[in-house]
Amino acid sequence: MTVSTTSAAFYITPVVLKTLFQHFQAKGRKISHNDSRAVATDDVFFDEAFHIVKAFIELGTLNTIESLQAFTNTHVIAPYWAAVSPVLIPLFSCNKAADVLIDWFGPDDLKCVVGGEKWWQVRGLDGLEAEWVTEKEFLGPVPADLDKKLSSEDTNILRMENLDTVMLYVHGGGYFWGSINTHRYQMIRYARKMKGRVFAVNYRKAPQYPWPCPVHDVLTAYFYLTNPPPGALHKPVPPSKIVIAGDSAGGGLCVAALTVLRDMGIQQPAGAVLISPWVDLTHSFPSVMGNTATDIIPPHGFIHKPSAIWPIHPIPPDGEPRAIPTKTNPPPLPGHADTLRPSKERLADQVEKRTEQSGEEQRPVAAGDLKDDNVQDQKTMQKEDYNEKDNTLKHSGPSYGTHQTTIRDDDPNYDEALSFWEPKPPKVLMNNPHATPLELRSQIQIYAANEQLTHPLVSPVLQGSLGNLCPLYIIAGDAEVLRDEVMYLAHKAAHPQDYPARKGVLSSGVRQRENAGKFQTPTKVHLQVFDGMCHVLTVFTFTDSAKYAYRSIAQFVKHVTTHSAEHLDTNPFPEFHVPPEDISASEESLERMEPKRGQQSSKFAHFFKRSRGTAPAPIDSQVEKTDVALYKENERAAKEEHEIGATETMLEDREADPGSSRSSSKDKDIPGVRMLRERVDIFGQVRPMEPESEIEALHIPPRLIGVIREDPVKRWLSGQEEWDKKFHRKAVQAVRRRGHYHKKFDALMERARAQGLELFHDADSPAGHRQERSPMAPVYSRTSMGEIMAERRYGPCDIADEQPPESAIVGRRDNRESLALMKKCIYFTAPTTHRTVPKRTAADAFRAAVDTEDYVLKSPKQSVAEQQSESNILPIHGLRMWQGILTYYMRKSTVKATKRRHSMPNLNSRQPSNGRHGTSDTGMNSAIHT
């Protein structure tokens, strides 16, 4: 079984029926017990949608990663009222972003932490997929001097130039699935609400393209907007007109990109919208364990049926469990992974130990095979001073870069020893201090290696400082597993001095130490936590919470892109702008359905689409303005919060004029607010958040943030071991397939060499070992089908001296996607390091005729982690059906709201609620009769 429209329908339909039955059972019990508390799942549409999403993600874990990626990265046609223009960002912009990242990392981290500077620049496509999105009604006139050769999609890009505001959207999906197709319906909604355009990037994804590939692609998209390459149809977009936004993994990538821009002195966008950002990949915050039952994230995390791509080891090596009691004493300390930048002493010690043990056991010994005679318990490990081997171990050492000194060394044997270095397995911080810590024998996150999880660009919550960033609007669900890290991130950004990074992170590199002292200006933050809502609440567009969130996001975007930097420095919050920005009721309309297609008619067609000429059903105009009314009401509430001192103001403003920051003047903005902290109930109404002293997550010591803990590890381990048993035969088949592809890969290279493949760095090349082809040099092509690219580009043949992560397809030979990537770089669009493009023979054509994975006349299909798939089997793809379900729920919930408003005219009056549990007494009598 694979993830497909059919399999999803079969798997999810029983869930829909079961949820419906249980929903009305639960409501019956509430009526019988006279329970007047309202919770988010009292809404039958939210209850159904929540369980549909949860079931779909669960279905994904029962299948391979490639299957889930292919389904969620399938091109889906946009609705007729949307203007969607796909583009391929060229290598010009990719290389600009790469140069910035190379400078950010520096030579030492590039070599030791990242694994090189070339492998993450390798891509199968000749650029980066992206899309311009807006509503057709917002398009300007067709330019008078239009080149008639342009397609309608390209013409629309020119017609979007009248829209100044641009949202750069980075979709979520755990860093390894999802695409612009899964999130397009949300992006269309943002474009409509803010009356602007959205630029969405389809970044490369793990495990095929692990960190830092996604960060590279997000920066590429930003530079494409601000500095268009030659041939781009759009004009340069000033950073002051850009807001970067993302959900989940996309939110984490946004924070990482912002810190790179800040650190490199590059102008940041006007603002950022972070929706449930995933910023701690070590899962060190309490809500990861406490909110599992109320969230859509699988309880065991993202584990999948084994394949040739993932996991790295389909069958645990040597038959050992994926986590075992540690065999060695520190380093690393419990809760941490070993360093990727070893000191000279650590290198010498490991070389000596591995060489000695290899001689005793008569076999090669890896770092994971090392053993100590007397392994201590955790408490003893934490007490001992291991400063003799590494001078930072006495401080809660980081998961990477534990050595304070530079990696450069005058020892001529250092580089050779460094290639021999292997980090020891990470140790887990146990609940029982007298227990022997576990050590991990498998990679626990798909996005990055265990040793990279606490790098500040992987887990941005561990940045040395989050000050000096552009204004942030951050939202999270109170019932989601990432709630605590989102709240911590927001407060750390607004209070850089109060939430310092742990000492180990600061000692890991010069940049983070400098950042901690350099960037101390508080970032302006608006934090909202929504009662009863799960991860990425904007998925559920029909709920009151989401309706308010979309409107509030749109107002934030419009505010920060239409006012000067000086104005935003004093007031980045639209809620405090005076006079309040007028929101016309004409901006609001019901969710429109897709056009009816003649070849797709059925008695259920109305569920997914409507005829082009069909007008929306007449609904009370008061209801059409629901999110506008909510926003205006919450805008007034925010001003009331400020009047009673529930907002945080800048210290200098209070000292200058104690009364000015809370002025009741009705003709000027409220200036100097540093942070606006709010909770939002299930009806979309805001109230002040409780004091920081009452929020558990804000009292975690810095030394315990970014630590690998026992409870999350054991939960992941139990799920992974269950999957290992459940899919043992599939794992054996995956290992066998890897061997099959390895043979095909070797045969490919042998044929390519025989057909004339020559590289500039070949040992016998007259061009020399390191030379690359100049863009002006002639192309030594032996076929008219392929070409050597003029722009700087690398391929799998160029990384012999690098160490990409084990999952990266650029460094592998054991899967279809690695094979396709190599064929693309040899025969079709070769990097500048290639002297020739080999000529394929008649035998190749015959071989391709019997091999569905081979091509002669066209480039092979690239990894589903990079290239969109086409849906050719069913006329309606599952993603389109999901959009139809949301549209249906939106219309039904609107009708329900109409009836509720008619029966309860005082529904909009503000009422207290027990929001931390997603409950409220307001409106319960009508809700239980839904």
XYZ file of C-alpha atoms in Angstrom, residues 83-634:
552
model
C -3.832 33.421 -10.327
C -0.973 30.949 -9.861
C 2.262 31.388 -11.810
C 5.000 28.772 -11.337
C 8.634 29.813 -11.739
C 11.989 28.089 -11.562
C 14.407 30.223 -9.557
C 17.689 30.011 -11.504
C 21.125 29.065 -10.215
C 22.082 32.750 -10.094
C 19.974 33.224 -6.962
C 20.905 29.798 -5.563
C 24.583 30.696 -5.755
C 24.067 34.067 -4.116
C 22.357 32.407 -1.166
C 25.077 29.739 -1.020
C 27.784 32.398 -0.835
C 26.018 34.039 2.110
C 25.708 30.716 3.940
C 29.346 29.846 3.242
C 30.408 33.140 4.803
C 28.046 32.561 7.749
C 29.418 29.105 8.538
C 33.097 29.816 7.967
C 35.625 27.206 6.796
C 35.827 25.296 10.069
C 32.116 24.656 10.560
C 31.675 23.943 6.856
C 34.223 21.167 7.080
C 33.408 19.671 10.465
C 29.754 20.467 11.185
C 28.152 20.731 7.740
C 30.391 18.228 5.983
C 31.599 20.499 3.172
C 30.526 23.483 1.082
C 29.455 21.718 -2.128
C 27.172 18.770 -1.340
C 24.256 20.886 -0.094
C 24.393 23.019 -3.254
C 23.793 19.970 -5.461
C 20.285 19.805 -6.901
C 18.635 17.677 -9.543
C 16.572 20.476 -11.093
C 18.144 23.423 -12.877
C 16.847 25.733 -10.193
C 14.327 25.934 -7.362
C 10.571 25.498 -7.814
C 8.375 28.354 -6.592
C 5.003 29.999 -7.277
C 3.439 33.431 -7.374
C -0.097 33.340 -5.953
C -2.868 35.905 -5.728
C -6.524 36.395 -6.655
C -7.370 37.132 -10.280
C -9.513 40.075 -9.263
C -6.378 41.784 -7.877
C -4.452 41.558 -11.161
C -3.610 44.765 -12.954
C -4.139 45.407 -16.667
C -2.108 43.591 -19.274
C 1.011 45.680 -20.045
C 0.741 47.538 -23.334
C 4.217 46.474 -24.461
C 3.640 42.827 -23.550
C 5.734 40.249 -25.348
C 3.148 38.044 -27.030
C 5.369 34.998 -26.544
C 4.676 35.001 -22.833
C 2.296 32.409 -21.417
C -0.747 33.447 -19.419
C 1.044 32.449 -16.209
C 4.049 34.632 -17.069
C 1.755 37.475 -18.062
C 0.078 37.254 -14.671
C 3.437 37.813 -12.975
C 3.645 41.158 -14.764
C 0.040 41.927 -13.847
C 0.840 41.316 -10.167
C 3.300 44.231 -10.099
C 0.529 46.541 -8.905
C 0.459 44.564 -5.633
C 3.217 46.005 -3.446
C 2.879 43.645 -0.485
C 4.547 40.244 -0.827
C 4.347 37.347 1.613
C 7.213 34.886 1.208
C 5.587 31.679 2.429
C 7.543 28.628 3.617
C 5.293 25.589 4.013
C 5.549 23.080 6.853
C 5.665 19.301 6.950
C 8.262 18.144 9.458
C 11.101 19.262 7.151
C 10.476 16.215 4.934
C 6.984 16.301 3.404
C 4.364 18.764 2.227
C 4.697 21.264 -0.605
C 3.231 24.393 -2.097
C 0.380 22.147 -3.235
C -0.639 21.126 0.285
C -0.665 24.768 1.409
C -1.905 26.594 -1.695
C -5.451 26.951 -0.353
C -4.023 28.735 2.687
C -1.814 30.986 0.560
C -4.741 32.015 -1.625
C -6.596 32.976 1.545
C -3.647 35.082 2.778
C -3.427 36.848 -0.590
C -7.142 37.654 -0.471
C -7.099 38.902 3.121
C -4.056 41.151 2.690
C -4.862 42.176 -0.923
C -1.367 41.268 -1.993
C 0.618 38.431 -3.541
C 2.275 35.389 -2.058
C 5.556 33.903 -3.218
C 5.820 30.277 -2.138
C 9.011 28.212 -2.273
C 9.074 24.434 -2.788
C 12.315 23.858 -0.901
C 14.276 20.600 -1.017
C 13.466 18.264 1.847
C 15.096 15.703 4.078
C 16.173 12.948 4.238
C 17.298 13.163 0.591
C 18.300 16.805 1.021
C 18.901 17.285 4.753
C 20.016 20.380 6.632
C 21.194 22.920 5.527
C 19.551 22.404 2.096
C 16.129 23.821 3.159
C 17.744 26.874 4.782
C 19.721 27.449 1.586
C 16.525 27.338 -0.485
C 14.599 29.752 1.739
C 17.427 32.273 1.470
C 17.481 31.679 -2.285
C 13.798 32.623 -2.517
C 14.386 35.797 -0.498
C 17.262 36.944 -2.695
C 15.224 36.088 -5.796
C 12.629 38.609 -4.620
C 14.994 41.367 -3.542
C 17.610 40.902 -6.270
C 15.985 39.300 -9.317
C 18.358 37.510 -11.686
C 18.592 38.485 -15.338
C 15.449 37.360 -17.147
C 13.160 37.439 -14.108
C 9.750 38.932 -14.886
C 9.187 40.678 -11.577
C 10.800 43.885 -10.416
C 12.973 43.934 -7.290
C 10.811 43.791 -4.179
C 12.112 46.021 -1.362
C 12.575 44.101 1.919
C 10.262 46.684 3.502
C 7.441 45.253 1.376
C 8.130 41.598 2.248
C 6.821 39.563 5.157
C 8.258 36.072 5.574
C 5.796 33.524 6.937
C 5.796 29.820 7.646
C 4.112 27.084 9.635
C 5.687 24.262 11.649
C 8.979 23.361 9.968
C 8.473 26.356 7.672
C 8.312 28.587 10.731
C 11.575 27.163 12.011
C 13.194 27.809 8.618
C 11.950 31.396 8.727
C 13.656 31.990 12.075
C 16.882 30.383 10.820
C 16.854 32.536 7.677
C 16.172 35.707 9.679
C 19.136 35.089 11.973
C 21.427 34.561 8.978
C 20.254 37.839 7.423
C 20.718 39.624 10.752
C 24.172 38.186 11.359
C 25.382 39.023 7.841
C 24.103 42.593 7.979
C 21.546 42.034 5.194
C 18.278 43.959 5.422
C 15.567 41.805 6.940
C 11.967 41.729 5.729
C 9.411 44.074 7.259
C 8.102 41.357 9.555
C 7.627 37.628 10.078
C 4.613 35.440 10.815
C 5.447 32.216 12.644
C 2.656 29.650 12.933
C 3.501 26.838 15.372
C 7.205 27.033 14.473
C 9.246 23.896 15.177
C 12.388 25.332 16.749
C 13.662 22.604 19.112
C 14.452 19.310 17.424
C 15.709 17.756 20.659
C 12.171 17.840 22.152
C 13.382 19.199 25.472
C 10.187 21.064 26.478
C 7.398 19.520 28.623
C 4.478 19.953 26.194
C 6.082 17.444 23.819
C 5.036 14.735 26.255
C 1.978 16.396 27.794
C -0.025 17.338 24.689
C 0.286 14.194 22.583
C -3.362 13.174 22.903
C -4.670 16.584 21.821
C -2.448 17.096 18.791
C -2.248 15.786 15.236
C 1.415 14.773 15.554
C 1.902 10.972 15.820
C 2.692 9.841 19.386
C 5.975 8.174 18.379
C 7.054 10.972 16.082
C 7.702 10.539 12.390
C 8.667 6.922 11.834
C 8.024 5.181 8.525
C 7.949 1.883 6.739
C 11.537 1.147 5.664
C 12.678 1.767 2.109
C 15.849 2.290 0.138
C 15.771 5.945 1.255
C 14.927 5.777 4.988
C 15.754 4.871 7.677
C 19.510 5.000 7.283
C 19.671 1.499 8.752
C 16.469 -0.400 7.867
C 17.774 -3.211 10.061
C 19.635 -2.152 13.227
C 23.368 -2.845 12.786
C 24.727 -5.993 14.425
C 21.246 -6.849 15.635
C 21.528 -4.417 18.544
C 18.630 -2.207 19.697
C 18.524 1.361 18.438
C 19.278 2.574 21.954
C 21.337 0.656 24.522
C 22.935 1.351 27.928
C 26.053 3.351 27.246
C 29.356 1.511 27.030
C 31.557 4.520 27.679
C 32.045 7.331 30.129
C 31.893 10.986 29.020
C 32.421 12.737 26.810
C 29.685 13.355 25.810
C 27.768 14.133 28.960
C 24.280 12.655 29.494
C 21.719 14.492 27.388
C 24.180 15.482 24.695
C 25.666 14.299 21.450
C 29.382 14.269 20.835
C 31.287 17.070 19.186
C 31.794 17.406 15.452
C 34.750 19.719 16.045
C 37.128 17.697 18.222
C 40.116 19.134 19.975
C 43.562 17.866 19.103
C 43.613 15.874 22.348
C 40.247 14.225 21.634
C 41.454 13.237 18.179
C 44.640 11.670 19.481
C 42.744 9.852 22.218
C 40.208 8.338 19.811
C 42.862 7.294 17.295
C 44.761 5.531 20.063
C 41.712 3.778 21.536
C 40.265 2.612 18.234
C 43.621 1.395 16.986
C 44.267 -0.513 20.209
C 40.788 -2.110 20.288
C 41.020 -2.985 16.586
C 44.184 -4.910 17.285
C 42.566 -6.780 20.159
C 39.393 -7.707 18.255
C 41.062 -8.202 14.845
C 38.494 -6.032 13.075
C 37.913 -2.360 12.285
C 36.473 -0.554 15.309
C 34.193 2.472 14.999
C 33.611 5.068 17.693
C 30.363 3.317 18.601
C 32.291 0.117 19.352
C 34.501 1.686 22.013
C 34.119 0.413 25.569
C 35.238 1.574 28.987
C 35.924 -0.884 31.792
C 33.945 0.872 34.531
C 30.930 2.736 33.185
C 29.617 5.244 35.718
C 26.043 6.105 36.555
C 24.585 9.400 35.413
C 25.096 11.260 38.677
C 28.771 10.400 38.770
C 29.192 11.352 35.131
C 27.731 14.782 35.820
C 29.935 15.333 38.882
C 33.273 14.401 37.374
C 35.512 16.999 35.755
C 36.527 15.827 32.300
C 38.384 18.996 31.520
C 41.539 17.018 30.767
C 40.112 15.907 27.431
C 37.847 18.840 26.561
C 37.822 22.107 28.452
C 34.055 22.701 28.190
C 32.744 19.416 29.524
C 32.412 20.850 32.995
C 29.696 23.109 31.520
C 26.635 21.477 30.081
C 28.402 20.728 26.799
C 26.699 21.327 23.479
C 25.631 18.782 20.944
C 28.132 20.142 18.494
C 31.349 22.076 18.590
C 32.369 21.495 22.190
C 35.921 22.732 21.688
C 36.427 26.429 22.266
C 39.577 26.844 20.211
C 39.784 27.100 16.450
C 39.771 23.901 14.449
C 42.841 24.968 12.519
C 46.042 23.373 13.690
C 49.662 23.441 12.533
C 49.970 19.682 12.827
C 50.339 18.351 9.240
C 48.597 15.123 10.298
C 45.575 16.925 11.699
C 43.456 16.781 8.541
C 44.116 13.082 8.126
C 43.228 12.426 11.760
C 40.112 14.542 11.415
C 38.836 12.342 8.598
C 39.330 9.402 10.966
C 37.259 11.074 13.693
C 33.831 9.698 14.543
C 31.610 11.176 17.250
C 30.642 8.774 19.991
C 26.924 7.892 20.241
C 24.786 10.530 22.008
C 23.919 9.894 25.633
C 20.366 10.323 26.947
C 19.580 12.289 30.112
C 17.752 9.819 32.363
C 15.042 10.584 34.906
C 16.820 8.446 37.511
C 20.207 10.061 38.275
C 21.600 6.709 39.421
C 20.768 4.927 36.169
C 23.238 4.200 33.413
C 22.401 6.562 30.545
C 21.175 5.174 27.247
C 23.129 5.884 24.111
C 21.497 6.305 20.710
C 22.501 4.003 17.861
C 20.137 5.492 15.263
C 19.348 8.949 13.935
C 16.279 10.215 15.784
C 15.260 13.084 13.477
C 14.857 12.947 9.711
C 16.045 16.521 9.173
C 19.530 16.385 10.671
C 22.086 14.103 12.279
C 22.001 13.674 16.049
C 25.165 15.731 16.406
C 23.591 18.642 14.493
C 20.312 18.910 16.393
C 21.503 21.700 18.672
C 23.068 23.773 15.933
C 21.372 27.201 16.054
C 20.243 26.903 12.420
C 18.650 23.512 13.137
C 17.040 24.392 16.483
C 16.778 28.211 16.429
C 15.582 28.326 20.041
C 19.262 27.726 20.872
C 20.482 30.850 19.100
C 22.940 32.921 21.120
C 20.407 35.748 20.852
C 17.067 36.318 19.126
C 17.246 40.071 19.565
C 17.444 42.603 16.730
C 15.043 40.678 14.507
C 12.194 42.193 12.506
C 8.760 42.334 14.232
C 7.353 38.856 14.852
C 3.742 37.702 14.990
C 3.785 34.259 16.583
C 0.793 31.982 17.105
C 0.442 28.505 18.611
C -2.238 26.135 19.792
C -2.508 25.522 23.509
C -3.138 21.824 22.851
C -0.162 21.227 20.547
C 3.060 19.448 21.423
C 5.230 22.402 20.342
C 3.417 24.943 22.528
C 6.159 25.370 25.120
C 9.024 25.895 22.686
C 6.955 28.426 20.737
C 6.206 30.393 23.882
C 9.852 30.217 24.948
C 10.995 31.402 21.525
C 8.677 34.405 21.670
C 9.830 35.465 25.118
C 13.493 34.897 24.277
C 13.157 37.177 21.258
C 11.445 39.918 23.284
C 13.815 39.559 26.271
C 17.302 38.640 24.993
C 18.959 39.308 28.312
C 16.453 37.314 30.374
C 16.643 34.144 28.292
C 20.316 33.499 27.547
C 21.637 30.559 25.581
C 23.316 27.843 27.596
C 27.054 28.148 28.095
C 27.819 25.153 25.927
C 26.233 26.783 22.878
C 28.103 30.024 23.496
C 31.409 28.181 23.838
C 30.817 26.244 20.639
C 31.717 29.019 18.252
C 32.746 32.623 17.919
C 29.582 33.689 16.109
C 27.156 32.665 18.869
C 29.316 34.300 21.538
C 29.376 37.493 19.524
C 25.637 37.351 18.899
C 24.878 37.029 22.613
C 26.588 40.344 23.295
C 25.898 42.117 20.023
C 22.170 41.586 19.542
C 20.558 42.728 22.768
C 17.867 45.012 21.339
C 14.519 43.369 22.115
C 12.581 42.072 19.143
C 8.997 43.321 18.966
C 6.755 40.276 19.446
C 3.020 39.634 19.324
C 2.366 36.198 20.836
C -1.039 34.537 20.760
C -1.837 31.076 22.117
C -5.203 29.676 21.022
C -7.277 27.634 23.458
C -7.976 24.039 22.529
C -6.244 24.269 19.142
C -3.732 21.771 17.813
C -0.623 22.150 15.677
C -0.958 24.713 12.841
C -4.473 25.889 13.600
C -4.658 27.736 10.258
C -5.208 24.370 8.572
C -8.739 24.403 9.984
C -9.854 27.502 8.119
C -13.540 27.228 9.089
C -13.057 27.620 12.857
C -13.530 30.943 14.606
C -9.943 30.709 15.820
C -8.566 30.337 12.304
C -10.845 33.009 10.855
C -9.542 35.485 13.394
C -5.946 34.305 12.860
C -6.120 34.871 9.097
C -7.573 38.338 9.544
C -5.048 39.257 12.222
C -2.142 37.985 10.123
C -3.372 40.016 7.157
C -3.612 43.186 9.256
C -0.115 42.619 10.633
C 1.254 42.145 7.109
C -0.442 45.284 5.829
C 0.709 47.310 8.838
C 4.410 46.426 8.671
C 4.592 46.817 4.878
C 2.838 50.164 4.652
C 4.634 52.095 7.398
C 8.189 53.345 7.648
C 10.914 51.626 9.619
C 10.890 54.528 12.079
C 7.164 54.094 12.668
C 7.509 50.325 13.149
C 10.354 50.855 15.586
C 7.899 52.525 17.930
C 4.762 50.593 17.003
C 4.833 47.386 14.923
C 1.402 46.315 16.190
C -1.637 47.195 14.046
C -3.831 46.854 17.143
C -2.170 49.983 18.552
C -2.346 52.039 15.374
C -4.498 55.164 15.651
C -6.824 55.666 13.964
C -7.519 51.965 13.445
C -7.191 50.869 9.856
C -10.560 50.618 8.213
C -11.488 47.121 7.070
C -14.128 47.238 4.412
C -16.841 44.637 4.537
C -16.305 44.167 0.836
C -13.038 42.428 1.639
C -15.020 39.528 3.017
C -16.737 36.872 0.968
C -17.707 33.298 1.492
C -15.250 30.591 0.550
C -15.794 29.918 -3.123
C -15.916 26.470 -4.533
C -14.029 25.190 -7.533
C -15.464 25.326 -11.053
C -17.404 22.345 -12.230
C -15.667 20.334 -14.906
C -17.709 18.474 -17.469
C -15.652 15.322 -17.240
C -15.968 15.125 -13.464
C -19.697 15.263 -12.899
C -21.361 13.142 -10.289
C -24.031 13.437 -7.663
C -21.298 14.409 -5.210
C -19.754 17.049 -7.470
C -21.274 19.897 -5.469
C -19.238 18.737 -2.502
C -15.978 19.702 -4.207
C -16.851 22.388 -6.709
C -19.590 24.615 -8.075
C -20.384 25.932 -11.505
C -18.544 29.060 -12.532
C -21.700 31.097 -12.694
C -23.256 29.924 -9.453
C -23.451 32.595 -6.792
C -22.810 31.759 -3.120
C -25.870 30.955 -1.094
C -27.302 34.089 0.540
C -26.000 34.441 4.064
C -26.662 37.153 6.599
C -24.252 40.039 5.908
C -23.442 40.222 9.597
C -21.991 36.714 9.434
C -19.939 37.535 6.341
C -17.983 39.963 8.505
C -17.293 37.482 11.289
C -13.511 37.716 11.199
C -13.631 41.491 10.691
C -15.901 41.867 13.708
C -13.672 39.589 15.748
C -10.589 41.534 14.775
C -12.115 44.911 15.595
C -13.367 43.626 18.926
C -9.951 42.157 19.754
